[in-house]
Structures are given as structure tokens and as C-alpha cells.
Coordinates of C-alpha atoms and ligand atoms in Angstrom, one line a residue:
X15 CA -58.8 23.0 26.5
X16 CA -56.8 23.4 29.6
X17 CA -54.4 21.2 31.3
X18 CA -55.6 18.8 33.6
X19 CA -54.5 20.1 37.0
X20 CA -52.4 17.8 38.9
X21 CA -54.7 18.0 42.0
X22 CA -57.9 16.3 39.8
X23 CA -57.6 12.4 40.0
X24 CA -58.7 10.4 37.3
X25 CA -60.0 7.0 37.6
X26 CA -60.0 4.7 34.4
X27 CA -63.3 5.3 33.0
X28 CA -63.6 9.5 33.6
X29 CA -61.2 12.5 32.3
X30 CA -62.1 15.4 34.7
X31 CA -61.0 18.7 32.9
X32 CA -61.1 22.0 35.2
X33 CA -62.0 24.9 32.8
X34 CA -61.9 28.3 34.9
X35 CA -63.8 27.6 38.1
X36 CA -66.2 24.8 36.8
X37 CA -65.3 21.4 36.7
X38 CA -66.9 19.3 33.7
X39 CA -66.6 15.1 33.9
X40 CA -66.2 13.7 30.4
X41 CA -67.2 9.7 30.4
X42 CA -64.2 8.1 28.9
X43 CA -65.5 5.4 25.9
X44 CA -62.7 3.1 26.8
X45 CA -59.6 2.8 28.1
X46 CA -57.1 5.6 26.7
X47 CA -53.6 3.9 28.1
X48 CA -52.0 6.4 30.4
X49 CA -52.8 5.2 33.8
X50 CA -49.3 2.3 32.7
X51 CA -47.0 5.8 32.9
X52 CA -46.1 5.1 36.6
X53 CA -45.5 1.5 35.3
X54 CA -43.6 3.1 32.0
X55 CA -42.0 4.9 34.7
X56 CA -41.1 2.0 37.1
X57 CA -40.0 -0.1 34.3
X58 CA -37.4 2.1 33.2
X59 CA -35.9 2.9 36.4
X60 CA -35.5 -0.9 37.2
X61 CA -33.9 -1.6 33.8
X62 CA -31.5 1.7 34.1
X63 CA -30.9 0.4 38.2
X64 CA -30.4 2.3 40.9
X65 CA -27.1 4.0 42.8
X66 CA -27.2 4.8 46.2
X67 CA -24.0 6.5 48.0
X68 CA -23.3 6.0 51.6
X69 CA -20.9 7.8 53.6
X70 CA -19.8 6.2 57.0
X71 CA -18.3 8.9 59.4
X72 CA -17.0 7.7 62.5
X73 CA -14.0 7.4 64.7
X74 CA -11.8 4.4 64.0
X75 CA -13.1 1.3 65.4
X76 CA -16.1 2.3 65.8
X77 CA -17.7 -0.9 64.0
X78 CA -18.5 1.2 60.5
X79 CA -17.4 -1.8 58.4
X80 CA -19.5 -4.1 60.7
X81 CA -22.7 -2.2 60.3
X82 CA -22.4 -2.1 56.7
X83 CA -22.0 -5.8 56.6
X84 CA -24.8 -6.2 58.8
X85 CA -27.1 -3.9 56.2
X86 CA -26.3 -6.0 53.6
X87 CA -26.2 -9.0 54.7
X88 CA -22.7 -9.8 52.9
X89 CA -19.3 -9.2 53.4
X90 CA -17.6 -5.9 51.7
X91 CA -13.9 -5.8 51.5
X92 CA -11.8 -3.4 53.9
X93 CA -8.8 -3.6 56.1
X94 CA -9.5 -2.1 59.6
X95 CA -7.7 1.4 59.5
X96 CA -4.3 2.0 62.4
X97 CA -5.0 4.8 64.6
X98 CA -1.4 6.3 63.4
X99 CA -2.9 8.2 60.3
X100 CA -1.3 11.7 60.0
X101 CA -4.7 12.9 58.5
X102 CA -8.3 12.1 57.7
X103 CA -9.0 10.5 54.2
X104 CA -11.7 8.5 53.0
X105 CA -12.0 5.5 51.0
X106 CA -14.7 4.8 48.8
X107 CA -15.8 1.1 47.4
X108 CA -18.9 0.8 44.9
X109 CA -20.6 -2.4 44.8
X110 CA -22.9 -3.9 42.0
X111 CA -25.5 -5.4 44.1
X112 CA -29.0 -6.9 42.9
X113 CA -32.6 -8.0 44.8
X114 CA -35.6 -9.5 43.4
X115 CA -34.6 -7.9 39.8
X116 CA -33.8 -4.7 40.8
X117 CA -30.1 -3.7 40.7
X118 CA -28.0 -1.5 42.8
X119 CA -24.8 0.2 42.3
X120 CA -24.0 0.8 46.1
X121 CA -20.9 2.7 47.1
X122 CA -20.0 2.9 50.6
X123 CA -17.4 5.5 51.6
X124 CA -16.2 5.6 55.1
X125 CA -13.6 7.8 56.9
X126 CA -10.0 6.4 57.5
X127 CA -8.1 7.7 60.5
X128 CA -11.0 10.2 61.5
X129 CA -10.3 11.7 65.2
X130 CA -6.8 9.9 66.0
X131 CA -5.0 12.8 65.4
X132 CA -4.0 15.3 68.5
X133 CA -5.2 18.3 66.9
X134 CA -8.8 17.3 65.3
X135 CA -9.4 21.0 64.2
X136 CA -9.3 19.8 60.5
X137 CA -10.9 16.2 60.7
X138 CA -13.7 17.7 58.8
X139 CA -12.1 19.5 56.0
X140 CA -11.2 15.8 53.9
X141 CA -14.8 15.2 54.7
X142 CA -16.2 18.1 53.1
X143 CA -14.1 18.5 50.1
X144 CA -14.8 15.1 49.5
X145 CA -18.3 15.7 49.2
X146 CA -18.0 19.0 47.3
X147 CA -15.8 17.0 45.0
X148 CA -18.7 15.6 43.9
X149 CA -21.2 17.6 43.5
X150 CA -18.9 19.4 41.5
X151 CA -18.6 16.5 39.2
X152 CA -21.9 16.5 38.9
X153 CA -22.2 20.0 37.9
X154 CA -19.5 19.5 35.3
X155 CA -21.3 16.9 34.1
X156 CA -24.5 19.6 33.8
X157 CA -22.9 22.3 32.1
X158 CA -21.5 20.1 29.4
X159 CA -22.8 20.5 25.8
X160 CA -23.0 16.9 25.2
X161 CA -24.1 15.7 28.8
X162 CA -24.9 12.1 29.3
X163 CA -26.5 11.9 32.7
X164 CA -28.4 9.2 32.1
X165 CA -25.3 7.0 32.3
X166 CA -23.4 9.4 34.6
X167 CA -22.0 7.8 37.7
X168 CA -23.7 10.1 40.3
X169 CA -21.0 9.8 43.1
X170 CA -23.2 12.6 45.2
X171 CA -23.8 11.3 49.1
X172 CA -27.3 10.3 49.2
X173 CA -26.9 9.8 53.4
X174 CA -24.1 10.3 56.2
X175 CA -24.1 7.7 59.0
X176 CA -22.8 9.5 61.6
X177 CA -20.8 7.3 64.0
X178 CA -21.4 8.5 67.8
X179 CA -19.3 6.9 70.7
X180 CA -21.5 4.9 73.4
X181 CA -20.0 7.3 76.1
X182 CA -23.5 7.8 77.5
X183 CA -21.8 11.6 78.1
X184 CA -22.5 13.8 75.9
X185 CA -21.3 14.7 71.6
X186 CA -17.8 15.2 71.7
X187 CA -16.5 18.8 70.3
X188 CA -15.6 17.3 67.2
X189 CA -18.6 15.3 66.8
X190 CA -20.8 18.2 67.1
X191 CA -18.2 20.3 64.6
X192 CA -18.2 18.0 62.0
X193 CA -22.0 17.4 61.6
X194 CA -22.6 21.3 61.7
X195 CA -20.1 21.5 58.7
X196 CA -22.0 19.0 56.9
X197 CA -25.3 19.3 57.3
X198 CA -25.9 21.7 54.9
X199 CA -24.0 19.1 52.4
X200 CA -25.6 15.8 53.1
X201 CA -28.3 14.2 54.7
X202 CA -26.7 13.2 58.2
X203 CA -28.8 10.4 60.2
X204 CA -26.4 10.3 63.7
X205 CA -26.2 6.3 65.3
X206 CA -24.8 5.3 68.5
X207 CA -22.5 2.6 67.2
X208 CA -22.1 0.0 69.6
X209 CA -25.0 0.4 71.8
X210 CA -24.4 -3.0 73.4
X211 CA -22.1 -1.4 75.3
X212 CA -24.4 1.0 77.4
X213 CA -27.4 0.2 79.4
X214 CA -30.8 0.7 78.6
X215 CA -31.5 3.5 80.8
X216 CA -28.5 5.2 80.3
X217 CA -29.0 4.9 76.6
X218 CA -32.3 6.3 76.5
X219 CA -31.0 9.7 78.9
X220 CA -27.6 9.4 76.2
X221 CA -30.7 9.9 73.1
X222 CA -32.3 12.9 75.2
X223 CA -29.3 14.5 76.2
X224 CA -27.3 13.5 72.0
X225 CA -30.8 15.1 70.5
X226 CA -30.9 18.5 72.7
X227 CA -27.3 19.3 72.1
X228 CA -27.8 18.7 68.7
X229 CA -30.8 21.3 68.7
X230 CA -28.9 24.1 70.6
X231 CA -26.0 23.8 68.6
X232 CA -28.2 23.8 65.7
X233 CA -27.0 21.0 63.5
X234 CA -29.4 19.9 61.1
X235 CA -30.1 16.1 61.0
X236 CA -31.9 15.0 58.1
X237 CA -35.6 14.2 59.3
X238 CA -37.8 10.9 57.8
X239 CA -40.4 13.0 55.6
X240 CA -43.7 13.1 57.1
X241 CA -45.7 14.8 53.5
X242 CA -46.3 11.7 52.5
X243 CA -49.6 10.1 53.9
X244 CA -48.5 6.7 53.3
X245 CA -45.4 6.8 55.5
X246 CA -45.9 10.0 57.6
X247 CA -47.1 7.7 60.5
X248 CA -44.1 5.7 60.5
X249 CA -41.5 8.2 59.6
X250 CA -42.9 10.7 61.9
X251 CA -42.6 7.5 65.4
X252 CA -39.1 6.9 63.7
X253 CA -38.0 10.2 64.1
X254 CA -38.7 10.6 68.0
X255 CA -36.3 7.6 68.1
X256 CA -33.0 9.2 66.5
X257 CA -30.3 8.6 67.1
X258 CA -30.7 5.1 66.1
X259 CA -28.4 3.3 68.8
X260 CA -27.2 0.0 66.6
X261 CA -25.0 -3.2 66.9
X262 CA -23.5 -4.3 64.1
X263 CA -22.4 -8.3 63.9
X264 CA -21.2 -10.6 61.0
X265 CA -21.6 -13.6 63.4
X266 CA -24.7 -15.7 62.8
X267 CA -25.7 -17.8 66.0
X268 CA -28.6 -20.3 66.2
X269 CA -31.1 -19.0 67.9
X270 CA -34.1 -21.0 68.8
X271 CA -34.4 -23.0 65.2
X272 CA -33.3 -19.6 63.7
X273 CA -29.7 -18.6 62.5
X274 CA -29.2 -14.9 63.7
X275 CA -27.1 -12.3 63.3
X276 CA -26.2 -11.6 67.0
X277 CA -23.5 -11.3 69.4
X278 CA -22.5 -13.5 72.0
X279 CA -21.4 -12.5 75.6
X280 CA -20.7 -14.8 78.6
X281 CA -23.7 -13.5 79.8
X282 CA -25.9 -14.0 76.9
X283 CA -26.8 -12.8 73.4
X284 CA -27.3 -9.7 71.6
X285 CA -29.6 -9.8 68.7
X286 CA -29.4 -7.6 66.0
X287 CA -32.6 -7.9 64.4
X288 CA -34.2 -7.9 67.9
X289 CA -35.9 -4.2 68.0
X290 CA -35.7 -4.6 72.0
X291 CA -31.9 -5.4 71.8
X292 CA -31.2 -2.5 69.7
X293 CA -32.4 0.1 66.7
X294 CA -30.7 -1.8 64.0
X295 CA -33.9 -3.0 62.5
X296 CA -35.5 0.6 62.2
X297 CA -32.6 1.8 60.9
X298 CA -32.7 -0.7 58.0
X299 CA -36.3 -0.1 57.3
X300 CA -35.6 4.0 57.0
X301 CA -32.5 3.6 55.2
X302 CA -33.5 1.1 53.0
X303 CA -36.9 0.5 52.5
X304 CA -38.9 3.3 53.5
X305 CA -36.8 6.6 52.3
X306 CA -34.1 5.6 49.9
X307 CA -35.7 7.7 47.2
X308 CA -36.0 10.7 49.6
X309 CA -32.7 10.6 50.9
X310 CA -31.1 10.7 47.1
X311 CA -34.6 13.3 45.8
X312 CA -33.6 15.6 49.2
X313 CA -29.6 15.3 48.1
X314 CA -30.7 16.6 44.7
X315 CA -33.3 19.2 44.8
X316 CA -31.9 20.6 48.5
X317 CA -28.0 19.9 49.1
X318 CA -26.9 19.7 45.4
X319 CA -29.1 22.6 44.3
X320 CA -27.4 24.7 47.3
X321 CA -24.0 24.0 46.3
X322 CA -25.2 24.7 42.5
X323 CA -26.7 27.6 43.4
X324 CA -23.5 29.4 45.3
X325 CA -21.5 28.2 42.6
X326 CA -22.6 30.0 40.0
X327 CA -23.4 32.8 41.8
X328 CA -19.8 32.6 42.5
X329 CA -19.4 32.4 38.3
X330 CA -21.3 35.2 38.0
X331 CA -25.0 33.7 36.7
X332 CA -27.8 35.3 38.6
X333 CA -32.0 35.1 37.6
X334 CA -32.2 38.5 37.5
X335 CA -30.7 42.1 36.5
X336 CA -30.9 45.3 39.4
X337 CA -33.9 46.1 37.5
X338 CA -35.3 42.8 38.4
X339 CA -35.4 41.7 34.2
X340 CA -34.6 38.2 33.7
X341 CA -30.8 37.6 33.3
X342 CA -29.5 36.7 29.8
X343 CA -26.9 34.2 29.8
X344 CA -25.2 35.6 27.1
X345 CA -25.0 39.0 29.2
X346 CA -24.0 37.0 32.0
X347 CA -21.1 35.6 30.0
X348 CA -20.1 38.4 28.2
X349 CA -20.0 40.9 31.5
X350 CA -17.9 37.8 33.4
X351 CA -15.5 37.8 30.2
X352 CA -15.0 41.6 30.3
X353 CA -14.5 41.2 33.9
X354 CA -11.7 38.8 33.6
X355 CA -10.4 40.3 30.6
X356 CA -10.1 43.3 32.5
X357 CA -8.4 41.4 35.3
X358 CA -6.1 39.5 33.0
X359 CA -5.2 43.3 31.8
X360 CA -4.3 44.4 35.4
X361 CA -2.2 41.5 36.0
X362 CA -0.3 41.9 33.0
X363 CA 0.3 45.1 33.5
X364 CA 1.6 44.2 37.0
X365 CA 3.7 41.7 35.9
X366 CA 5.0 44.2 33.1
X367 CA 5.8 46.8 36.1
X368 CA 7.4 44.4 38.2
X369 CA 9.5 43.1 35.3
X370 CA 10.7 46.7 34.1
X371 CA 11.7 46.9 37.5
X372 CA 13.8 43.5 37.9
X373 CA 15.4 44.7 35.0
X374 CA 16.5 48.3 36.4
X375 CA 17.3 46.5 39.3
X376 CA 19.2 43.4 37.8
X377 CA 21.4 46.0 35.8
X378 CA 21.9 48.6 38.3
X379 CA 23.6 45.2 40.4
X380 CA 25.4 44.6 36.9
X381 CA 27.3 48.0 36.4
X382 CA 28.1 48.3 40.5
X383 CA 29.7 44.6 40.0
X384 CA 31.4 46.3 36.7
X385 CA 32.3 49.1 38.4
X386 CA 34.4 47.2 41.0
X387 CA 35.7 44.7 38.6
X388 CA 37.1 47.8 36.6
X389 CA 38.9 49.1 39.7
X390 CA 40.1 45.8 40.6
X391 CA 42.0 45.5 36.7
X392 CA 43.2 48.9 37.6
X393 CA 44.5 47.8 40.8
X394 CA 46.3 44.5 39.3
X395 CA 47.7 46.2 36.5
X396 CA 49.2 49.0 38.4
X397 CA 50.4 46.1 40.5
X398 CA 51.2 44.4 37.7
X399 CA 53.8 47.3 36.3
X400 CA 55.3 48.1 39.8
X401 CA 56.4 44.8 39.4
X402 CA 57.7 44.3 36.3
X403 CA 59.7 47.8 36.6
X404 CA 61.8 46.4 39.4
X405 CA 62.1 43.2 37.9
X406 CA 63.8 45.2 34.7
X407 CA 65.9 47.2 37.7
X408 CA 66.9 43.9 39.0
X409 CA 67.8 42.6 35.2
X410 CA 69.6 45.0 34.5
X411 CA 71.7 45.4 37.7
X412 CA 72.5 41.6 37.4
X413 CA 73.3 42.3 33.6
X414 CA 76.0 44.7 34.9
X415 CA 77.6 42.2 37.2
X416 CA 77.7 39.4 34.7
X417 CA 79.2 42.2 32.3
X418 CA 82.3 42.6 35.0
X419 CA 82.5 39.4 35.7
X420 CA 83.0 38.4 31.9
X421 CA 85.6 41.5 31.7
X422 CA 87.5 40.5 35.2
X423 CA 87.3 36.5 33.7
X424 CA 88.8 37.4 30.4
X425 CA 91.9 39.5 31.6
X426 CA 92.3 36.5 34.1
X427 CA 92.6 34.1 31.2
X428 CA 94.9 36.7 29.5
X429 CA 97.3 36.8 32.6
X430 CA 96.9 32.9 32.9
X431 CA 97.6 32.2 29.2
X432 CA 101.1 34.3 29.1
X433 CA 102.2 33.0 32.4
X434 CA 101.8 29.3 31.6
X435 CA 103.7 30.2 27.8
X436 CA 106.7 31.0 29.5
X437 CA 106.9 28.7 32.0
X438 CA 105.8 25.1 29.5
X439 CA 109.1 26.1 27.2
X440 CA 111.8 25.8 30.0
X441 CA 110.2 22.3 31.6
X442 CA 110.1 20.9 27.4
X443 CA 113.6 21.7 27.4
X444 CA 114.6 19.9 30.8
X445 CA 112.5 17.2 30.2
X446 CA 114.5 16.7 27.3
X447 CA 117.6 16.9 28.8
X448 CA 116.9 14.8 31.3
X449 CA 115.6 12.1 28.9
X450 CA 118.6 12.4 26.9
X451 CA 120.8 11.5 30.2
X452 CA 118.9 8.7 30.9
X453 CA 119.3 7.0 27.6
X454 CA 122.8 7.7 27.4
X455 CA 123.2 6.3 30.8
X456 CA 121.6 3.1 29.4
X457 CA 123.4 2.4 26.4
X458 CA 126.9 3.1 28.3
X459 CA 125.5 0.6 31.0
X460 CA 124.3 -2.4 27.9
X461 CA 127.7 -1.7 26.4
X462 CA 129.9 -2.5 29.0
X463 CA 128.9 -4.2 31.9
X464 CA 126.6 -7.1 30.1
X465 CA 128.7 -10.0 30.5
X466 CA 128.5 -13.1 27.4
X467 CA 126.4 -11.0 25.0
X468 CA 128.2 -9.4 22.1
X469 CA 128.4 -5.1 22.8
X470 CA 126.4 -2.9 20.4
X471 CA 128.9 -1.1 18.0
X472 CA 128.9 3.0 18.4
X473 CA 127.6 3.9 15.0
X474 CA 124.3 2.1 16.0
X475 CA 124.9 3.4 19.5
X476 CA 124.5 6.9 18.1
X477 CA 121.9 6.2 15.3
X478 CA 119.3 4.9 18.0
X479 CA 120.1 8.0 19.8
X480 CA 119.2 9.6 16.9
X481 CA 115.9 8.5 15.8
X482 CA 114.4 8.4 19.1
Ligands
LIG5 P1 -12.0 1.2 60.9 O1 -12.4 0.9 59.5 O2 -10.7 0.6 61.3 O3 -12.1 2.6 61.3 O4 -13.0 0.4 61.9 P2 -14.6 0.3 61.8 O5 -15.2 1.5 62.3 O6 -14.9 -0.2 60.4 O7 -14.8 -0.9 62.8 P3 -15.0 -2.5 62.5 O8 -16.3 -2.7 61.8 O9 -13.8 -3.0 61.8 O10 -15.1 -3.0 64.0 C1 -14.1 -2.9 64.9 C2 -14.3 -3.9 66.0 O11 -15.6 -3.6 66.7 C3 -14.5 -5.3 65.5 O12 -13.8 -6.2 66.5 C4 -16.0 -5.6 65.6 O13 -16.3 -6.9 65.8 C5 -16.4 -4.7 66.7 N1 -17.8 -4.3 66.6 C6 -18.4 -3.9 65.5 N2 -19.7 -3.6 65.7 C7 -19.8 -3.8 67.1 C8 -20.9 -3.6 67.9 O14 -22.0 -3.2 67.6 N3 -20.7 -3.9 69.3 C9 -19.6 -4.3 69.7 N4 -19.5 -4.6 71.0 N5 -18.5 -4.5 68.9 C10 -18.6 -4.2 67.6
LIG6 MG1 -13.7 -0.3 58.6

């Protein structure tokens, strides 16, 4: 029994099996059960929920935060960006959002400081490593043993709102260089933001003139998908009408009985959800309704599955040999080891070289410094003796002086003790002569001239004399 083929349709009641080229119809007794898959199917998804990633590139200003509120008829949190960044970055908020029953983990990533630098050369590179960032998470995710992707947080760009000025010129350069860098990463729908500010005929030569510079530079905008029947017709008027020109608002007015998102002039009111104000109604209807689930099925199976693709090329997988035989993985990994094992080897072996030769140099530098502080001991030390050699000259000459001097100082002592022996004897004996006078002279002068007192006798005269 074959397969049914996927081309034969069933109704409830019949089984149609293709066997070979004949077709045989086998009356079904009752009902079998698996016409509920696609409700199995639907069932699932809406319990799992749904996450859908939105990137918002556009210059700052530009009324990305404005749109978004618009879309979802709430009010996300953001602070408007200063036109002083140094760079480009992007910031990314998710949201858990729910309608009717069916829940949505939005995440909205928009560009912060995008074209207020001088040189715009690199505004796109943030952009694009932001989205390779995660596709390579996803891939991570894929190649691990235990993988849970069920529950993975898939942070891959399902759509790129490209932000266009209302110049009613023409792209900028680096509008057209960004979205050629990413359109091979992500599905890029361009929008004239603020298309209340440009007329209607100049908006619809700004369309003409956005869509055939777009084509000669050929950057690929994603377009609405026209394979299936049930949307083709609407997809394929949508996409004559790209770029969507919009105007975003978070002002509701009261229109007739109606509150309205709109915006109000002196000279009257834009309406957002008025298709002849502005686009912002078919955007909606593409984004949202319409091709959601092609926008995040053609970020899968075409952008992810490129970047997977070149990737492990890059790592060395391929499908097939040079002899065109199917490519064992284990081959694969055991050539790519060899391969960087023989790499690793080479670099070691660099590093070994260059090491050796630090070395040889490092000590060739060490015995040169050796060598000179050798020859500058040498030098000291020479020095060093010269000195001390005439110090020892100088000792010994001063030793010799003080020698003579002691000599010449001890016969002048000599000479000085002799000379003052003689000459202390005589002065001794006049002192006592003198002394002897004087005394004499005293007593004669008590014994005779002191009138009422009674005169010493002579004996005691001459015995005082005496023991003095
Ligand atoms: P950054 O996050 O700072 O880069 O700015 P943005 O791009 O998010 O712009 P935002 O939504 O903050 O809007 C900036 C200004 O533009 C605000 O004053 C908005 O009211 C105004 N604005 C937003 N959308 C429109 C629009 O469609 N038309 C007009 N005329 N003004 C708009
Ligand atoms: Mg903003």
C-alpha cells in the first residue's frame, strides 16, 4: 500500500490511494478521525503561543516608537533616543501580549542613534551582527545534544520596518546601504514614516522613484507571497503599493461618534486608519493578519537556513564528498580535528621558535650588560686603589711630620724643664729673705713704738720667729 500523495484530497467519507498510475477510491465505513489533525495542529500552537520579532530601523525621530504604538494599540515603554550617540545600538523590549485566546510574545527592537553620526559608513554593522547574533543562538540551540526548542526563545527577526525619510527625493546612500546589507538577513518591508508630511502627488512619484532605485540597486524587499490562492489576490495589489507610506499617532480624537487614532493640524485631521489618509491600515493587515506566519516560515526556511548553511560550511560540514558520496559526519569531524590539530601543531611550534629565540636574544642582552658591568668593577677598583695608594703616601708623609714634631716638642720640654730648675731655687731663696725682713721689721715696730700695751719679751720675739 503506498502513501497517500499529498496532491490527492480526501473528503470525510472517501480514502483515495494512488497505486502506480491508477487511482482506486475506497468508500470509508465511517469516520476514521484524521481530518481534527489541522485542529490537533491549531490547538497546540495556540496553547504553546506565538513569538513574533520586529526590528524597527530608522533614523532617530523618525516616529518608530509611535508606529509601534499605533500597531498595537497600547503604549510600549521607551525613552526617545538624543541624536549625540557615538554609535548605532539597538534596544530590544519583548512583550507578553494576548487576543481572543491566543498569546503573543512580541519583541520589538528598534535602532538607537542610527544615522546621527558624521561618518554613517558603519551604521549598519550593529544592525547586522545583531541579527547574526541570533541566528547564531539559534543554531547553538540546534546543535545541542539535549535541545529544547520547543521552549526556546527564538530571538530571530521575523520582519525589518525600514524607516524611510518623507524627503519626497530620493533613498539616502545609507538607506540604500543598509537594506542591501540586510536583505539577505531578514525580511525588510521599507515605509515612508511620516507621510503626513508630503503631498499626495509627490508621495505617489516618492513610491515610483523609492521602488526603482531599490530595483537597480538591487536590494531585495521581502514580497507578500502570492502561492497561496487564498491571499494571492490581496498580497499580490498590496505589493504594487510598497512602500507603505504610514502615520503613526497615540492621540485618539472623536471623530464623527467615533474615537480615532488621528492627528490633528490647524488645518484639519489626519486619520490613521483612513486608507485614503495614509497606508497604515494595509500595513497592519500584511503584517499582522495576512502574513505573520510567512514572514517568521520565510525567516526560517530562507534567511536562517542561509546563515546555517555558510556556517557550517565555514565548520567544515558539506552533503557530499569530491566523489559526490554522501558526507559522513563523523568524517567530517574527524578531518576538521586533524585539520586543527595540525594547526594547533604549527602554532606551537611557532611559538616554540619564537621563544628559543627570545631566549637567545634575552641572554645575548644579559652577558653584553655583564660584560660592561665587569669593566665598570674593573674601572672602580683600579680607581678604587689609585686612591687608596696616595691616601697611604699622604699617611705616611703626615706620620713623619707628627714624628718630628713629637721629637722637636720633647727636647723643647727638656730645655724648658732645666731652665725653669735653675731659675725657681734662687726666687725660693729671696722670697724667703724677703719674708724674713718683713717679719723682723714688724716685731721691732710692735715692740717699740706701741704706746700703753705691755712689749713682747725677746725669747717669744725669737720663738715666733722661729716656728713660722
Ligand atoms: P527615537 O526612538 O528617539 O529614535 O524616535 P522614534 O523614531 O521612536 O520617534 P517617536 O515615535 O518618538 O516620534 C518622534 C516624534 O515624531 C514625536 O513627536 C511623534 O509625535 C512624532 N511622530 C510620530 N509619528 C508621526 C507621524 O506619522 N507624523 C508626524 N507628523 N509626526 C509623527
Ligand atoms: Mg523610539
Amino acid at each position: 500500500m503506498q502513501p497517500i500523495h499529498h496532491s490527492v484530497k480526501c473528503t470525510l467519507m472517501d480514502l483515495v490511494l494512488k497505486q502506480g498510475e491508477g487511482c482506486r477510491t475506497l468508500p470509508l465505513a465511517g469516520h476514521v478521525g484524521f481530518d481534527s489533525l489541522p485542529d490537533q495542529l491549531v490547538n497546540k500552537s495556540v496553547s504553546q503561543g506565538f513569538c513574533f520579532n520586529i526590528m524597527c530601523v530608522g533614523e532617530t525621530g523618525l516616529g518608530k516608537s509611535t508606529l509601534m504604538d499605533t500597531l498595537f494599540n497600547t503604549k510600549f515603554e521607551g525613552e526617545p533616543a538624543t541624536h549625540t550617540q557615538p554609535g548605532v545600538q539597538l534596544r530590544s523590549n519583548t512583550y507578553d501580549l494576548q487576543e481572543s485566546h491566543v498569546g503573543l510574545k512580541l519583541t520589538i527592537v528598534s535602532t538607537v542613534g542610527f544615522g546621527d553620526q558624521i561618518n554613517k559608513e558603519d551604521s549598519y554593522k550593529p544592525i547586522v551582527e545583531f541579527l547574526d547574533a541570533q541566528f547564531e543562538a539559534y543554531l547553538q540551540e540546534e546543535l545541542k545534544i539535549r535541545r529544547v526548542l520547543h521552549t526556546y526563545h527564538d530571538s530571530r527577526i521575523h520582519v525589518c520596518l525600514y524607516f524611510i525619510a518623507p524627503t519626497g527625493h530620493s533613498l539616502k546612500s545609507l538607506d540604500l546601504m543598509t537594506m542591501k546589507k540586510l536583505d539577505s538577513k531578514v525580511n525588510i518591508i521599507p515605509i515612508i514614516a511620516k507621510s503626513d508630511a508630503i503631498s499626495k502627488s509627490e508621495l505617489t512619484k516618492f513610491k515610483i522613484k523609492i521602488t526603482s532605485e531599490l530595483v537597480s540597486n538591487g536590494v531585495q524587499i521581502y514580497q507578500f507571497p502570492t502561492d497561496d490562492e487564498s491571499v494571492a489576490e490581496i498580497n499580490g495589489t498590496m505589493n504594487a503599493h510598497l512602500p507603505f507610506a504610514v502615520v503613526g499617532s497615540t492621540e485618539e480624537l472623536k471623530i464623527g461618534n467615533k474615537m480615532m487614532r488621528a492627528r490633528q493640524y490647524p488645518w484639519g485631521t489626519v486619520q490613521v486608519e483612513n486608507e485614503a489618509h495614509c497606508d497604515f491600515v494595509k500595513l497592519r493587515e500584511m503584517l499582522l493578519r495576512v502574513n505573520m506566519e510567512d514572514l517568521r516560515e520565510q525567516t526560517h526556511s530562507r534567511h536562517y537556513e542561509l546563515y546555517r548553511r555558510c556556517k557550517l560550511e565555514e565548520m567544515g560540514f558539506k552533503d557530499t564528498d569530491p566523489d559526490s558520496k554522501p558526507f559522513s559526519l563523523q568524517e567530517t569531524y574527524e578531518a576538521k580535528r586533524n585539520e586543527f590539530l595540525g594547526e594547533l601543531q604549527k602554532k606551537e611550534e611557532e611559538m616554540r621558535q619564537m621563544f628559543v629565540q627570545r631566549v637567545k636574544e634575552k641572554e645575548a642582552e644579559l652577558k653584553e650588560a655583564e660584560k660592561e658591568l665587569h669593566e665598570k668593577f674593573d674601572r672602580l677598583k683600579k680607581l678604587h686603589q689609585d686612591e687608596k695608594k696616595k691616601l697611604e703616601d699622604k699617611k705616611k708623609s703626615l706620620d713623619d711630620e707628627v714624628n718630628a714634631f713629637k721629637q722637636r716638642k720633647s727636647a723643647a720640654e727638656l730645655l724648658q724643664s732645666q731652665g725653669s730648675q735653675a731659675g725657681g731655687s734662687q726666687t725660693l731663696k729671696r722670697d724667703k729673705e724677703k719674708k724674713k725682713t718683713r717679719e723682723e721689721k714688724s716685731i721691732s715696730d710692735r715692740t717699740y713704738t706701741t704706746a700703753g700695751k705691755t712689749p713682747m719679751v725677746p725669747w717669744a720675739l725669737k720663738l715666733f720667729v722661729q716656728c713660722d
